[in-house]
Amino acid sequence: MDSMNRPWLLGPAWEAKRFDQTGWRILPLRLFLAVTFIYASLQKLANPNYLDASSPASVVGQMKALESTSPIGPLLRLSLHAPTLVGLLIAFGELAVGVGVLVGLWTRLAAVGGALLSLTFFLTVSWSTTPYFYGSDIVFVFAWTVFIGCGAGGVLSLDAWIRLRAQQVPTGPRSRASGVESELIARRTLVLGARAAGLVALAAGAAGALTAVVGRAVGGTRSTTAEPSLRGPAQPSLTASPSSAGSTRAHHHHGGSSSRTAGVAIGKASRVSSGQAARFNDPATGEPAWLVHSPQSGFVAFSAVCTHAGCSVGFDSSSQEFRCPCHGGRFDAGSGRVLGGPPPAPLRRIAVHVVNNEIRVD
Ligand code: FES
């Protein structure tokens, strides 16, 4: 009797049987996926740049940078009509998936959501990654299939607890006799599951909202694998409207050679002090780009499109580096060369020169 109440007294045989369950074997992977998705979600919500359309690190900035390379580019273009909604759906979707898998509630459904999100990231952020296994999203897609097939495996899961409770509610002799008992249990399981899902969603939603408020109050999170929040002085933005570009293209500097004054004017050099950088759009390609006032190299410009998988890089003035929010690529801000991470090539250089305090793209 004593050993029935305390099964560990049964010794190694009981232990072996207990840990033989699939649920225990897949528990480390389940915890890893759940914690990763919760972390990724809270990091997005705490990052003030995430929903700030003017930031290249925002969800809009990333979608714009990826729409030309992704096979689901038309879908990204469509999403750009409601970027805040899409950004919130991604962040809260990740949170729902992570929490669902962590507590083992509607685990299969949560795993389907996780697989769809990972597939979306693979088709966008990781699409240009070569070889394909350098990007983690494809690995996540296949990891989720384990839980689509097995759920939580009956281990440490609300699903299992709810099923047990639904079975414990006594059913009348009439329903037992008419053979609808299992149907009643299934219905009860669904109702109890929906109630639990509502409560968990409420708690997770409140935690997400609180993270967003606290994140903005303390200045946001720094970058890791998702959108960055590079600290430092506000980065000015040079403006190059097509009309001003057209009018300055033919304007020659008095006494200078036409080759010095050719090109498209994109803004005033005095707006970018030494050690700082400013964003502009490359007039030739329309791609986002950075103008850097390098203490060593003077004014230099680079495409902001990361050579690894096409994410938009951010400028970090304290280290004089460009940093990629997607997989941690790092580039020297003075030369564009790769300093670390998976990017296979330097950032594309854009030739610029300064005439009469005016920056011109050649
Ligand atoms: S896109 Fe992978 S490091 Fe930039």
GROMACS .gro file of C-alpha atoms and ligand atoms in nm:
model
  366
    1MET     CA    1   0.000   0.000   0.000
    2ASP     CA    2   0.280   0.229   0.101
    3SER     CA    3   0.461   0.165  -0.222
    4MET     CA    4   0.143   0.237  -0.418
    5ASN     CA    5   0.129   0.586  -0.269
    6ARG     CA    6   0.497   0.641  -0.315
    7PRO     CA    7   0.576   0.475  -0.647
    8TRP     CA    8   0.944   0.567  -0.640
    9LEU     CA    9   0.973   0.292  -0.373
   10LEU     CA   10   0.911   0.045  -0.653
   11GLY     CA   11   1.266   0.107  -0.768
   12PRO     CA   12   1.437   0.118  -1.104
   13ALA     CA   13   1.171  -0.086  -1.284
   14TRP     CA   14   0.907   0.177  -1.208
   15GLU     CA   15   1.142   0.458  -1.300
   16ALA     CA   16   1.228   0.294  -1.631
   17LYS     CA   17   0.859   0.249  -1.713
   18ARG     CA   18   0.775   0.605  -1.616
   19PHE     CA   19   1.049   0.764  -1.829
   20ASP     CA   20   0.973   0.531  -2.114
   21GLN     CA   21   0.678   0.756  -2.199
   22THR     CA   22   0.721   0.958  -2.519
   23GLY     CA   23   0.613   1.271  -2.331
   24TRP     CA   24   0.921   1.257  -2.107
   25ARG     CA   25   1.153   1.195  -2.399
   26ILE     CA   26   1.029   1.496  -2.591
   27LEU     CA   27   1.008   1.721  -2.284
   28PRO     CA   28   1.349   1.894  -2.334
   29LEU     CA   29   1.256   1.986  -2.692
   30ARG     CA   30   0.912   2.100  -2.579
   31LEU     CA   31   1.058   2.327  -2.310
   32PHE     CA   32   1.315   2.467  -2.551
   33LEU     CA   33   1.054   2.555  -2.815
   34ALA     CA   34   0.814   2.700  -2.558
   35VAL     CA   35   1.075   2.917  -2.386
   36THR     CA   36   1.221   3.034  -2.720
   37PHE     CA   37   0.882   3.142  -2.854
   38ILE     CA   38   0.788   3.319  -2.530
   39TYR     CA   39   1.125   3.494  -2.523
   40ALA     CA   40   1.103   3.600  -2.890
   41SER     CA   41   0.753   3.736  -2.833
   42LEU     CA   42   0.835   3.934  -2.518
   43GLN     CA   43   1.148   4.072  -2.682
   44LYS     CA   44   0.942   4.206  -2.972
   45LEU     CA   45   0.679   4.354  -2.742
   46ALA     CA   46   0.940   4.522  -2.521
   47ASN     CA   47   1.121   4.674  -2.819
   48PRO     CA   48   0.988   5.028  -2.894
   49ASN     CA   49   1.129   5.002  -3.249
   50TYR     CA   50   0.920   4.696  -3.331
   51LEU     CA   51   0.605   4.887  -3.427
   52ASP     CA   52   0.778   5.215  -3.515
   53ALA     CA   53   0.736   5.236  -3.893
   54SER     CA   54   1.017   5.493  -3.923
   55SER     CA   55   1.274   5.248  -3.784
   56PRO     CA   56   1.451   5.005  -4.020
   57ALA     CA   57   1.439   4.757  -3.730
   58SER     CA   58   1.060   4.767  -3.720
   59VAL     CA   59   0.840   4.493  -3.853
   60VAL     CA   60   0.748   4.728  -4.143
   61GLY     CA   61   1.116   4.800  -4.217
   62GLN     CA   62   1.194   4.430  -4.226
   63MET     CA   63   0.893   4.350  -4.444
   64LYS     CA   64   0.992   4.622  -4.692
   65ALA     CA   65   1.350   4.497  -4.701
   66LEU     CA   66   1.241   4.137  -4.758
   67GLU     CA   67   0.951   4.176  -5.001
   68SER     CA   68   1.174   4.166  -5.309
   69THR     CA   69   1.362   3.850  -5.208
   70SER     CA   70   1.088   3.646  -5.040
   71PRO     CA   71   0.875   3.396  -5.235
   72ILE     CA   72   0.576   3.533  -5.039
   73GLY     CA   73   0.661   3.893  -5.135
   74PRO     CA   74   0.303   3.967  -5.255
   75LEU     CA   75   0.172   3.857  -4.914
   76LEU     CA   76   0.423   4.089  -4.743
   77ARG     CA   77   0.311   4.376  -4.967
   78LEU     CA   78  -0.049   4.305  -4.863
   79SER     CA   79   0.053   4.295  -4.495
   80LEU     CA   80   0.208   4.641  -4.533
   81HIS     CA   81  -0.147   4.782  -4.541
   82ALA     CA   82  -0.193   4.684  -4.175
   83PRO     CA   83   0.160   4.654  -4.036
   84THR     CA   84   0.067   4.717  -3.671
   85LEU     CA   85  -0.196   4.444  -3.679
   86VAL     CA   86   0.046   4.202  -3.846
   87GLY     CA   87   0.323   4.289  -3.598
   88LEU     CA   88   0.092   4.233  -3.301
   89LEU     CA   89  -0.040   3.909  -3.451
   90ILE     CA   90   0.316   3.778  -3.486
   91ALA     CA   91   0.419   3.878  -3.132
   92PHE     CA   92   0.103   3.758  -2.957
   93GLY     CA   93   0.091   3.451  -3.183
   94GLU     CA   94   0.437   3.353  -3.064
   95LEU     CA   95   0.330   3.413  -2.704
   96ALA     CA   96   0.018   3.197  -2.743
   97VAL     CA   97   0.219   2.918  -2.903
   98GLY     CA   98   0.492   2.932  -2.638
   99VAL     CA   99   0.256   2.938  -2.341
  100GLY     CA  100   0.027   2.671  -2.489
  101VAL     CA  101   0.317   2.433  -2.542
  102LEU     CA  102   0.470   2.514  -2.204
  103VAL     CA  103   0.158   2.426  -2.005
  104GLY     CA  104   0.052   2.154  -2.249
  105LEU     CA  105  -0.282   2.311  -2.339
  106TRP     CA  106  -0.419   2.235  -2.685
  107THR     CA  107  -0.062   2.137  -2.756
  108ARG     CA  108  -0.121   2.004  -3.108
  109LEU     CA  109  -0.300   2.322  -3.214
  110ALA     CA  110  -0.024   2.536  -3.059
  111ALA     CA  111   0.235   2.328  -3.246
  112VAL     CA  112   0.052   2.387  -3.576
  113GLY     CA  113   0.064   2.762  -3.501
  114GLY     CA  114   0.435   2.737  -3.417
  115ALA     CA  115   0.506   2.551  -3.741
  116LEU     CA  116   0.316   2.810  -3.947
  117LEU     CA  117   0.503   3.099  -3.784
  118SER     CA  118   0.839   2.924  -3.833
  119LEU     CA  119   0.751   2.851  -4.195
  120THR     CA  120   0.667   3.219  -4.248
  121PHE     CA  121   1.001   3.321  -4.097
  122PHE     CA  122   1.177   3.066  -4.317
  123LEU     CA  123   1.010   3.201  -4.632
  124THR     CA  124   1.101   3.560  -4.543
  125VAL     CA  125   1.391   3.622  -4.306
  126SER     CA  126   1.578   3.298  -4.376
  127TRP     CA  127   1.489   3.252  -4.741
  128SER     CA  128   1.819   3.380  -4.881
  129THR     CA  129   2.031   3.196  -4.625
  130THR     CA  130   2.277   2.960  -4.789
  131PRO     CA  131   2.333   2.686  -4.716
  132TYR     CA  132   1.977   2.654  -4.590
  133PHE     CA  133   2.078   2.500  -4.256
  134TYR     CA  134   2.250   2.824  -4.147
  135GLY     CA  135   1.903   2.963  -4.080
  136SER     CA  136   1.730   2.823  -3.772
  137ASP     CA  137   1.372   2.866  -3.892
  138ILE     CA  138   1.370   2.556  -4.111
  139VAL     CA  139   1.486   2.353  -3.809
  140PHE     CA  140   1.201   2.496  -3.601
  141VAL     CA  141   0.949   2.395  -3.870
  142PHE     CA  142   1.055   2.030  -3.844
  143ALA     CA  143   1.088   2.038  -3.464
  144TRP     CA  144   0.724   2.143  -3.439
  145THR     CA  145   0.612   1.835  -3.633
  146VAL     CA  146   0.701   1.622  -3.327
  147PHE     CA  147   0.434   1.800  -3.121
  148ILE     CA  148   0.182   1.810  -3.405
  149GLY     CA  149   0.206   1.430  -3.399
  150CYS     CA  150   0.237   1.360  -3.024
  151GLY     CA  151   0.096   1.663  -2.841
  152ALA     CA  152   0.257   1.682  -2.498
  153GLY     CA  153   0.262   1.302  -2.475
  154GLY     CA  154   0.047   1.311  -2.158
  155VAL     CA  155   0.332   1.451  -1.947
  156LEU     CA  156   0.307   1.769  -1.737
  157SER     CA  157   0.016   1.884  -1.947
  158LEU     CA  158  -0.315   2.056  -1.885
  159ASP     CA  159  -0.459   1.855  -2.175
  160ALA     CA  160  -0.405   1.531  -1.980
  161TRP     CA  161  -0.538   1.679  -1.656
  162ILE     CA  162  -0.851   1.812  -1.827
  163ARG     CA  163  -0.915   1.478  -1.997
  164LEU     CA  164  -0.889   1.305  -1.659
  165ARG     CA  165  -1.130   1.550  -1.498
  166ALA     CA  166  -1.379   1.510  -1.781
  167GLN     CA  167  -1.371   1.133  -1.733
  168GLN     CA  168  -1.421   1.164  -1.358
  169VAL     CA  169  -1.754   1.348  -1.384
  170PRO     CA  170  -2.012   1.076  -1.327
  171THR     CA  171  -2.233   0.998  -1.625
  172GLY     CA  172  -2.586   0.876  -1.574
  173PRO     CA  173  -2.674   0.512  -1.634
  174ARG     CA  174  -2.895   0.614  -1.925
  175SER     CA  175  -2.612   0.777  -2.121
  176ARG     CA  176  -2.387   0.483  -2.037
  177ALA     CA  177  -2.649   0.248  -2.170
  178SER     CA  178  -2.713   0.447  -2.487
  179GLY     CA  179  -2.341   0.453  -2.567
  180VAL     CA  180  -2.305   0.831  -2.571
  181GLU     CA  181  -2.070   0.836  -2.272
  182SER     CA  182  -1.756   0.891  -2.479
  183GLU     CA  183  -1.927   1.170  -2.669
  184LEU     CA  184  -2.017   1.341  -2.341
  185ILE     CA  185  -1.659   1.310  -2.219
  186ALA     CA  186  -1.528   1.460  -2.544
  187ARG     CA  187  -1.769   1.751  -2.513
  188ARG     CA  188  -1.675   1.810  -2.150
  189THR     CA  189  -1.305   1.798  -2.243
  190LEU     CA  190  -1.365   2.062  -2.509
  191VAL     CA  191  -1.557   2.293  -2.275
  192LEU     CA  192  -1.301   2.261  -1.994
  193GLY     CA  193  -1.019   2.312  -2.246
  194ALA     CA  194  -1.182   2.625  -2.389
  195ARG     CA  195  -1.230   2.764  -2.037
  196ALA     CA  196  -0.865   2.697  -1.950
  197ALA     CA  197  -0.750   2.844  -2.284
  198GLY     CA  198  -0.949   3.162  -2.213
  199LEU     CA  199  -0.789   3.201  -1.871
  200VAL     CA  200  -0.438   3.128  -1.999
  201ALA     CA  201  -0.486   3.369  -2.294
  202LEU     CA  202  -0.602   3.641  -2.053
  203ALA     CA  203  -0.299   3.594  -1.828
  204ALA     CA  204  -0.054   3.575  -2.121
  205GLY     CA  205  -0.212   3.879  -2.290
  206ALA     CA  206  -0.180   4.080  -1.968
  207ALA     CA  207   0.183   3.971  -1.930
  208GLY     CA  208   0.252   4.071  -2.293
  209ALA     CA  209   0.088   4.411  -2.251
  210LEU     CA  210   0.279   4.470  -1.926
  211THR     CA  211   0.606   4.379  -2.100
  212ALA     CA  212   0.529   4.633  -2.375
  213VAL     CA  213   0.460   4.908  -2.121
  214VAL     CA  214   0.768   4.830  -1.908
  215GLY     CA  215   0.984   4.790  -2.221
  216ARG     CA  216   0.892   5.137  -2.340
  217ALA     CA  217   0.941   5.284  -1.992
  218VAL     CA  218   1.296   5.151  -1.959
  219GLY     CA  219   1.403   5.212  -2.319
  220GLY     CA  220   1.344   4.874  -2.479
  221THR     CA  221   1.541   4.560  -2.538
  222ARG     CA  222   1.864   4.518  -2.727
  223SER     CA  223   1.884   4.313  -3.040
  224THR     CA  224   1.948   3.940  -3.049
  225THR     CA  225   1.772   3.730  -3.308
  226ALA     CA  226   1.475   3.946  -3.377
  227GLU     CA  227   1.435   4.320  -3.422
  228PRO     CA  228   1.713   4.525  -3.261
  229SER     CA  229   1.699   4.834  -3.052
  230LEU     CA  230   2.037   4.989  -3.109
  231ARG     CA  231   2.097   5.256  -2.851
  232GLY     CA  232   2.276   5.579  -2.917
  233PRO     CA  233   2.188   5.922  -3.043
  234ALA     CA  234   1.889   5.947  -3.270
  235GLN     CA  235   1.986   5.871  -3.624
  236PRO     CA  236   1.900   6.154  -3.861
  237SER     CA  237   1.742   6.075  -4.189
  238LEU     CA  238   1.857   6.230  -4.512
  239THR     CA  239   1.580   6.296  -4.754
  240ALA     CA  240   1.609   6.255  -5.129
  241SER     CA  241   1.284   6.333  -5.297
  242PRO     CA  242   1.272   6.238  -5.664
  243SER     CA  243   1.200   6.598  -5.765
  244SER     CA  244   1.497   6.744  -5.576
  245ALA     CA  245   1.709   6.463  -5.712
  246GLY     CA  246   1.607   6.548  -6.063
  247SER     CA  247   1.672   6.918  -6.023
  248THR     CA  248   2.013   6.875  -5.863
  249ARG     CA  249   2.130   6.608  -6.101
  250ALA     CA  250   2.209   6.863  -6.372
  251HIS     CA  251   2.333   7.135  -6.139
  252HIS     CA  252   2.708   7.183  -6.163
  253HIS     CA  253   2.933   7.335  -5.901
  254HIS     CA  254   3.085   7.672  -6.013
  255GLY     CA  255   3.435   7.616  -6.133
  256GLY     CA  256   3.431   7.241  -6.049
  257SER     CA  257   3.441   6.957  -6.294
  258SER     CA  258   3.109   6.812  -6.401
  259SER     CA  259   3.215   6.470  -6.271
  260ARG     CA  260   3.241   6.614  -5.916
  261THR     CA  261   2.893   6.761  -5.927
  262ALA     CA  262   2.720   6.481  -6.111
  263GLY     CA  263   2.495   6.246  -5.925
  264VAL     CA  264   2.192   6.274  -5.703
  265ALA     CA  265   2.191   6.507  -5.405
  266ILE     CA  266   2.060   6.331  -5.098
  267GLY     CA  267   2.109   6.584  -4.819
  268LYS     CA  268   2.339   6.814  -4.625
  269ALA     CA  269   2.672   6.681  -4.499
  270SER     CA  270   2.647   6.903  -4.191
  271ARG     CA  271   2.349   6.700  -4.070
  272VAL     CA  272   2.571   6.399  -4.001
  273SER     CA  273   2.844   6.464  -3.748
  274SER     CA  274   3.158   6.252  -3.725
  275GLY     CA  275   3.088   5.904  -3.590
  276GLN     CA  276   2.720   5.922  -3.682
  277ALA     CA  277   2.515   5.781  -3.966
  278ALA     CA  278   2.195   5.868  -4.147
  279ARG     CA  279   1.950   5.666  -4.346
  280PHE     CA  280   1.851   5.733  -4.705
  281ASN     CA  281   1.716   5.537  -4.997
  282ASP     CA  282   1.962   5.452  -5.273
  283PRO     CA  283   1.829   5.660  -5.566
  284ALA     CA  284   1.945   5.390  -5.812
  285THR     CA  285   1.771   5.092  -5.655
  286GLY     CA  286   1.531   5.234  -5.397
  287GLU     CA  287   1.693   5.010  -5.136
  288PRO     CA  288   1.740   5.138  -4.780
  289ALA     CA  289   2.096   5.261  -4.729
  290TRP     CA  290   2.321   5.422  -4.469
  291LEU     CA  291   2.544   5.726  -4.505
  292VAL     CA  292   2.825   5.712  -4.248
  293HIS     CA  293   3.047   5.998  -4.141
  294SER     CA  294   3.340   5.779  -4.049
  295PRO     CA  295   3.616   5.935  -3.835
  296GLN     CA  296   3.868   5.741  -4.049
  297SER     CA  297   3.717   5.724  -4.397
  298GLY     CA  298   3.507   6.042  -4.417
  299PHE     CA  299   3.167   6.013  -4.585
  300VAL     CA  300   3.093   5.660  -4.705
  301ALA     CA  301   2.766   5.490  -4.790
  302PHE     CA  302   2.641   5.132  -4.794
  303SER     CA  303   2.327   4.945  -4.880
  304ALA     CA  304   2.140   4.854  -4.560
  305VAL     CA  305   2.045   4.517  -4.706
  306CYS     CA  306   2.233   4.241  -4.523
  307THR     CA  307   2.422   4.014  -4.761
  308HIS     CA  308   2.317   3.708  -4.565
  309ALA     CA  309   1.941   3.695  -4.595
  310GLY     CA  310   1.835   4.045  -4.687
  311CYS     CA  311   1.735   4.190  -4.349
  312SER     CA  312   1.787   4.560  -4.293
  313VAL     CA  313   2.096   4.637  -4.084
  314GLY     CA  314   2.102   4.899  -3.808
  315PHE     CA  315   2.386   5.135  -3.713
  316ASP     CA  316   2.548   5.121  -3.371
  317SER     CA  317   2.745   5.441  -3.307
  318SER     CA  318   2.920   5.314  -2.994
  319SER     CA  319   3.094   5.031  -3.181
  320GLN     CA  320   3.089   5.194  -3.526
  321GLU     CA  321   2.930   4.881  -3.665
  322PHE     CA  322   2.627   4.782  -3.863
  323ARG     CA  323   2.436   4.503  -3.694
  324CYS     CA  324   2.188   4.273  -3.852
  325PRO     CA  325   1.882   4.197  -3.637
  326CYS     CA  326   1.809   3.863  -3.802
  327HIS     CA  327   2.110   3.640  -3.737
  328GLY     CA  328   2.358   3.870  -3.566
  329GLY     CA  329   2.569   3.966  -3.870
  330ARG     CA  330   2.817   4.251  -3.799
  331PHE     CA  331   2.979   4.486  -4.048
  332ASP     CA  332   3.242   4.758  -4.010
  333ALA     CA  333   3.069   5.093  -4.056
  334GLY     CA  334   3.373   5.250  -4.227
  335SER     CA  335   3.434   4.982  -4.488
  336GLY     CA  336   3.126   4.757  -4.488
  337ARG     CA  337   3.341   4.446  -4.439
  338VAL     CA  338   3.205   4.154  -4.239
  339LEU     CA  339   3.314   4.148  -3.874
  340GLY     CA  340   3.112   3.851  -3.757
  341GLY     CA  341   2.811   3.628  -3.809
  342PRO     CA  342   2.690   3.448  -4.118
  343PRO     CA  343   2.698   3.721  -4.389
  344PRO     CA  344   2.910   3.589  -4.677
  345ALA     CA  345   3.007   3.927  -4.825
  346PRO     CA  346   3.055   4.293  -4.732
  347LEU     CA  347   2.769   4.540  -4.757
  348ARG     CA  348   2.731   4.682  -5.106
  349ARG     CA  349   2.915   5.012  -5.125
  350ILE     CA  350   2.740   5.314  -5.272
  351ALA     CA  351   2.971   5.578  -5.415
  352VAL     CA  352   2.910   5.926  -5.271
  353HIS     CA  353   3.095   6.256  -5.271
  354VAL     CA  354   3.047   6.592  -5.103
  355VAL     CA  355   3.023   6.921  -5.291
  356ASN     CA  356   2.943   7.248  -5.116
  357ASN     CA  357   2.815   7.067  -4.806
  358GLU     CA  358   2.590   6.855  -5.026
  359ILE     CA  359   2.609   6.475  -5.027
  360ARG     CA  360   2.574   6.331  -5.375
  361VAL     CA  361   2.527   5.971  -5.477
  362ASP     CA  362   2.732   5.903  -5.790
  363FES     S1  363   2.015   3.837  -4.261
  363FES    FE1  364   2.124   3.687  -4.150
  363FES     S2  365   2.280   3.802  -4.056
  363FES    FE2  366   2.174   3.945  -4.170
   0.00000   0.00000   0.00000
